[in-house]
Coordinates of C-alpha atoms in Angstrom, one line a residue:
M9 CA -23.9 22.0 44.1
E10 CA -21.4 23.1 41.4
N11 CA -20.4 20.1 39.3
K12 CA -16.7 20.7 39.7
F13 CA -17.0 20.3 43.5
S14 CA -19.2 17.2 43.4
T15 CA -16.6 14.7 42.2
P16 CA -13.1 13.9 43.4
K17 CA -10.4 15.6 41.5
G18 CA -6.8 14.5 40.5
F19 CA -3.6 16.5 40.9
G20 CA -3.9 18.5 37.7
E21 CA -7.7 19.0 38.1
I22 CA -7.2 20.7 41.5
L23 CA -4.7 23.1 40.0
D24 CA -6.9 23.8 37.1
H25 CA -10.0 24.4 39.3
T26 CA -8.0 26.6 41.6
F27 CA -6.9 29.0 38.8
Q28 CA -10.4 29.0 37.2
L29 CA -12.0 29.8 40.5
T30 CA -9.4 32.5 41.2
K31 CA -10.1 34.1 37.8
N32 CA -13.9 33.9 38.0
R33 CA -14.1 35.3 41.5
F34 CA -11.0 37.5 41.5
K35 CA -12.8 40.6 42.4
D36 CA -14.5 39.2 45.5
F37 CA -11.3 37.5 46.8
F38 CA -9.2 40.5 46.2
I39 CA -11.6 42.9 48.0
I40 CA -11.7 40.5 51.0
L41 CA -8.0 40.5 51.3
L42 CA -7.7 44.2 50.7
I43 CA -10.2 45.0 53.4
F44 CA -8.2 43.0 55.9
M45 CA -4.6 43.6 54.9
G46 CA -4.9 47.0 53.1
P47 CA -4.9 49.0 56.3
V48 CA -1.9 47.0 57.6
Y49 CA 0.1 47.7 54.5
L50 CA -0.9 51.4 54.6
V51 CA 0.4 51.7 58.1
Q52 CA 3.6 49.9 57.1
A53 CA 4.1 52.4 54.3
I54 CA 3.6 55.4 56.6
L55 CA 6.1 54.0 59.1
Q56 CA 8.6 53.5 56.3
L57 CA 8.1 57.1 55.1
S58 CA 8.5 58.4 58.7
S59 CA 11.8 56.5 59.1
G60 CA 13.2 58.3 56.1
T61 CA 12.8 55.8 53.3
S62 CA 12.2 57.4 49.9
F63 CA 8.7 56.8 48.4
F64 CA 9.7 56.5 44.7
R65 CA 13.3 55.3 44.5
E66 CA 15.8 54.5 47.3
V67 CA 19.4 54.1 46.2
G68 CA 22.7 53.8 48.0
S69 CA 25.2 56.6 48.3
D70 CA 28.2 55.2 46.5
G71 CA 29.1 53.5 43.2
E72 CA 27.3 53.1 39.9
W73 CA 23.6 53.0 39.5
F74 CA 23.4 49.2 39.8
D75 CA 25.6 49.2 42.9
Q76 CA 23.5 52.0 44.5
I77 CA 20.4 49.9 44.0
L78 CA 22.0 46.9 45.7
T79 CA 23.4 48.9 48.6
S80 CA 20.0 50.6 49.2
F81 CA 18.8 47.2 50.5
E82 CA 21.6 47.2 53.0
E83 CA 21.6 50.9 54.0
S84 CA 17.9 51.3 54.1
G85 CA 16.1 48.6 55.9
T86 CA 12.3 48.3 56.1
F87 CA 12.5 50.4 59.3
D88 CA 15.1 52.3 61.1
S89 CA 16.2 50.0 63.9
S90 CA 17.4 52.9 66.0
S91 CA 13.9 54.2 66.3
L92 CA 11.9 52.7 69.1
G93 CA 8.7 53.9 67.6
A94 CA 9.5 52.1 64.3
D95 CA 10.4 48.9 66.1
I96 CA 7.1 49.0 68.0
G97 CA 5.3 49.7 64.8
L98 CA 6.9 46.7 63.1
I99 CA 5.8 44.5 66.0
I100 CA 2.2 45.8 65.8
I101 CA 2.1 45.2 62.1
G102 CA 3.3 41.6 62.6
I103 CA 0.7 41.0 65.2
L104 CA -2.1 42.5 63.2
S105 CA -1.1 40.5 60.1
A106 CA -1.0 37.3 62.2
I107 CA -4.5 38.0 63.5
L108 CA -6.2 39.4 60.4
A109 CA -4.7 37.1 57.7
P110 CA -6.4 33.9 59.0
V111 CA -9.7 35.7 59.2
A112 CA -9.4 36.9 55.6
E113 CA -8.5 33.3 54.5
A114 CA -11.6 32.1 56.4
A115 CA -13.7 34.6 54.5
I116 CA -12.3 33.2 51.2
L117 CA -13.1 29.7 52.4
F118 CA -16.7 30.7 53.1
T119 CA -16.9 32.3 49.7
I120 CA -15.7 29.1 48.0
N121 CA -18.2 27.1 50.0
H122 CA -21.1 29.3 48.9
V123 CA -19.9 28.9 45.3
R124 CA -19.9 25.1 45.8
R125 CA -23.5 25.2 47.0
N126 CA -24.6 27.7 44.4
E127 CA -25.6 30.1 47.1
D128 CA -25.8 33.9 47.0
Y129 CA -23.4 35.8 49.1
S130 CA -21.8 39.2 49.5
V131 CA -18.3 40.2 50.6
G132 CA -19.8 41.6 53.8
S133 CA -21.7 38.4 54.6
V134 CA -18.6 36.1 54.3
I135 CA -16.6 38.5 56.4
K136 CA -19.2 38.3 59.1
E137 CA -19.2 34.5 58.9
A138 CA -15.4 34.6 59.2
F139 CA -15.5 36.7 62.3
S140 CA -18.1 34.4 63.8
R141 CA -15.3 31.8 63.9
F142 CA -12.6 34.2 65.1
W143 CA -11.6 32.7 68.5
P144 CA -11.6 29.1 67.3
I145 CA -9.5 30.2 64.3
I146 CA -7.0 32.0 66.5
G147 CA -6.8 29.3 69.2
S148 CA -6.4 26.4 66.7
S149 CA -3.8 28.4 64.7
I150 CA -1.8 29.0 67.8
L151 CA -1.9 25.3 68.7
F152 CA -1.0 24.3 65.2
G153 CA 1.9 26.8 65.2
L154 CA 3.3 25.5 68.5
I155 CA 3.0 21.9 67.2
S156 CA 4.8 22.9 64.0
L157 CA 7.5 24.7 65.9
G158 CA 8.0 21.6 68.1
I159 CA 8.3 19.1 65.3
I160 CA 10.7 21.4 63.4
I161 CA 13.0 22.2 66.4
V162 CA 13.3 18.6 67.7
P163 CA 14.7 17.2 64.4
I164 CA 17.1 20.2 64.2
V165 CA 18.5 19.4 67.6
I166 CA 18.8 15.7 66.8
I167 CA 20.6 16.4 63.5
A168 CA 23.0 18.9 65.1
F169 CA 23.8 16.6 68.0
T170 CA 24.2 13.5 65.9
G171 CA 26.3 15.3 63.3
V172 CA 28.7 16.7 65.9
V173 CA 29.1 13.4 67.7
V174 CA 29.8 11.5 64.5
A175 CA 32.2 14.2 63.3
A176 CA 34.1 14.1 66.5
A177 CA 34.1 10.3 67.0
V178 CA 34.5 9.1 63.4
H179 CA 35.3 11.8 60.8
P180 CA 34.1 15.3 60.0
V181 CA 33.0 14.3 56.5
G182 CA 31.0 11.5 57.9
G183 CA 29.3 13.8 60.3
I184 CA 28.4 16.2 57.5
L185 CA 27.0 13.4 55.2
L186 CA 25.0 11.9 58.1
G187 CA 23.6 15.4 58.8
I188 CA 22.5 15.8 55.2
V189 CA 20.8 12.4 55.1
L190 CA 19.1 13.0 58.4
F191 CA 18.0 16.5 57.3
L192 CA 16.4 15.0 54.1
V193 CA 14.6 12.3 56.1
F194 CA 13.3 14.6 58.8
A195 CA 12.3 17.2 56.2
I196 CA 10.1 14.6 54.5
L197 CA 8.6 13.4 57.8
V198 CA 7.9 16.9 59.0
G199 CA 6.3 17.8 55.6
L200 CA 4.1 14.7 55.8
L201 CA 3.0 15.4 59.4
L202 CA 2.2 19.0 58.7
T203 CA 0.3 18.0 55.6
R204 CA -1.8 15.5 57.7
W205 CA -2.7 18.3 60.1
S206 CA -2.9 21.1 57.6
F207 CA -6.7 20.8 57.1
Y208 CA -7.3 21.8 60.7
F209 CA -8.1 25.3 59.4
G210 CA -10.8 24.2 57.0
S211 CA -12.3 21.9 59.7
V212 CA -12.5 24.8 62.2
V213 CA -13.9 27.3 59.6
L214 CA -16.4 25.2 57.6
D215 CA -17.2 22.2 59.8
K216 CA -16.9 24.0 63.1
V217 CA -14.7 21.4 64.6
S218 CA -12.0 22.7 67.0
P219 CA -9.0 22.3 67.0
G220 CA -9.7 20.2 63.9
L221 CA -6.4 18.2 64.0
G222 CA -8.2 14.9 64.3
R223 CA -10.6 15.6 61.5
S224 CA -7.7 16.8 59.3
W225 CA -5.8 13.5 60.0
R226 CA -8.9 11.6 58.7
L227 CA -9.4 13.8 55.7
T228 CA -5.9 13.5 54.5
R229 CA -5.7 9.7 54.8
K230 CA -4.4 8.1 51.6
R231 CA -3.9 11.5 50.0
T232 CA -0.9 12.8 52.0
W233 CA 1.7 12.5 49.2
V234 CA -0.6 14.1 46.6
L235 CA -1.5 17.0 49.0
L236 CA 2.2 17.5 49.9
G237 CA 3.0 17.7 46.2
L238 CA 0.2 20.3 45.7
Y239 CA 1.5 22.4 48.6
I240 CA 5.0 22.3 47.0
V241 CA 3.6 23.3 43.6
F242 CA 1.7 26.2 45.1
Y243 CA 4.8 27.3 47.0
L244 CA 6.9 27.2 43.9
I245 CA 4.3 29.2 41.9
I246 CA 4.0 31.8 44.6
S247 CA 7.8 32.1 45.1
C248 CA 8.4 32.5 41.4
I249 CA 5.8 35.3 41.2
S250 CA 7.1 37.1 44.2
F251 CA 10.7 36.8 43.3
G252 CA 10.1 37.9 39.7
V253 CA 8.2 41.0 40.9
Q254 CA 10.7 41.9 43.5
M255 CA 13.7 41.5 41.2
T256 CA 12.0 43.4 38.3
F257 CA 10.8 46.4 40.3
G258 CA 13.7 46.3 42.8
M259 CA 16.1 47.0 39.9
V260 CA 14.3 50.3 39.3
L261 CA 12.9 51.4 42.6
G262 CA 15.5 50.1 45.0
N263 CA 14.3 49.5 48.6
S264 CA 11.7 52.2 48.4
V265 CA 8.2 52.5 49.9
L266 CA 6.7 52.1 46.4
L267 CA 8.5 48.8 46.0
T268 CA 7.0 47.7 49.3
L269 CA 3.5 48.6 48.2
I270 CA 3.9 46.8 44.9
T271 CA 5.3 43.7 46.7
N272 CA 2.4 43.8 49.2
L273 CA 0.0 44.1 46.3
I274 CA 1.5 41.0 44.7
T275 CA 1.4 39.3 48.1
L276 CA -2.4 39.8 48.1
V277 CA -2.6 38.0 44.8
T278 CA -0.3 35.1 45.8
T279 CA -2.2 34.8 49.1
M280 CA -5.4 34.6 47.1
I281 CA -4.0 31.8 44.9
F282 CA -2.9 29.7 47.9
S283 CA -6.1 30.3 49.8
V284 CA -8.3 29.3 46.9
G285 CA -6.0 26.3 46.3
Y286 CA -6.3 25.3 49.9
G287 CA -10.1 25.6 49.8
V288 CA -10.3 23.5 46.6
M289 CA -8.0 20.9 48.2
Y290 CA -10.0 20.8 51.4
L291 CA -13.4 20.5 49.8
D292 CA -12.0 17.8 47.5
A293 CA -10.8 15.9 50.5
K294 CA -14.2 16.4 52.2
T295 CA -16.0 15.0 49.1
R296 CA -13.7 12.0 49.1
H297 CA -14.2 11.4 52.9
D298 CA -17.9 11.8 52.8
A299 CA -18.1 9.4 49.8
D300 CA -16.0 6.8 51.8
D301 CA -18.3 7.2 54.8
L302 CA -21.3 6.7 52.6
K303 CA -19.8 3.5 51.1
E304 CA -19.1 2.2 54.6
M305 CA -22.7 2.9 55.6
L306 CA -24.0 1.1 52.6
E307 CA -21.7 -1.9 53.2
E308 CA -22.9 -2.1 56.8
F309 CA -26.5 -1.8 55.7
K310 CA -26.0 -4.7 53.2
T311 CA -24.5 -7.0 55.9
V312 CA -27.5 -6.4 58.3

């Protein structure tokens, strides 16, 4: 087993290991994501071209150059909404992405696990392993998505109802302030709950436990705040990279097909960073959990 995986890691060590692993195995991770998502992005580009979007540079029709660039995002959407074929294509792309992306992330998880065990692997072999868990991945992901949707919608309804009642019965400002407080409280609670269940994916893929929610709950015990902080850091890193690229190239290319291709290319990189980070976090939690189980077994053995 690789030494970096054999011992529990702190907050900074997880980030450091994530970026080192991403750098060292960049080619393998990128090829995996490209195999799965490349065809989807290609179809998206073809649909954009067929809807009349310029390949190299899309600008608006009026105003100065800067204004034309800005208006291009309003005048030229990703697809022409008046075209039924484009709308159907957009739906198909969304469905394919939702199906293929988790399998690609599973292949990355298998790759990281092979690295952890110092085992030989190939891109083809980890993709085959990922497809062997296809239905458990899809089923568990749908279940997790429905649960996530529920625990997000319910607080929104509660916040809206409470805010309206207080605003009508007491004072509008009081309703607004109460709504803000409730929003912050529920946001933290939802974040903690989703973090506790977030390792369902790793459990389904590597440990073959479906739907994996119970195991995830055990793995994240006593580490929820740290893991939530890591998720936030990864989100900020990915958002900054994506925003920077879109702003930089968008100023030159407008809402063109080329901008979409560049953005999708960067999405592959940011997805890679998050997937590797998730894998490192999951295996770290697994190491901690297995160590705790071993300690409990030793303590029970001593008492016998």
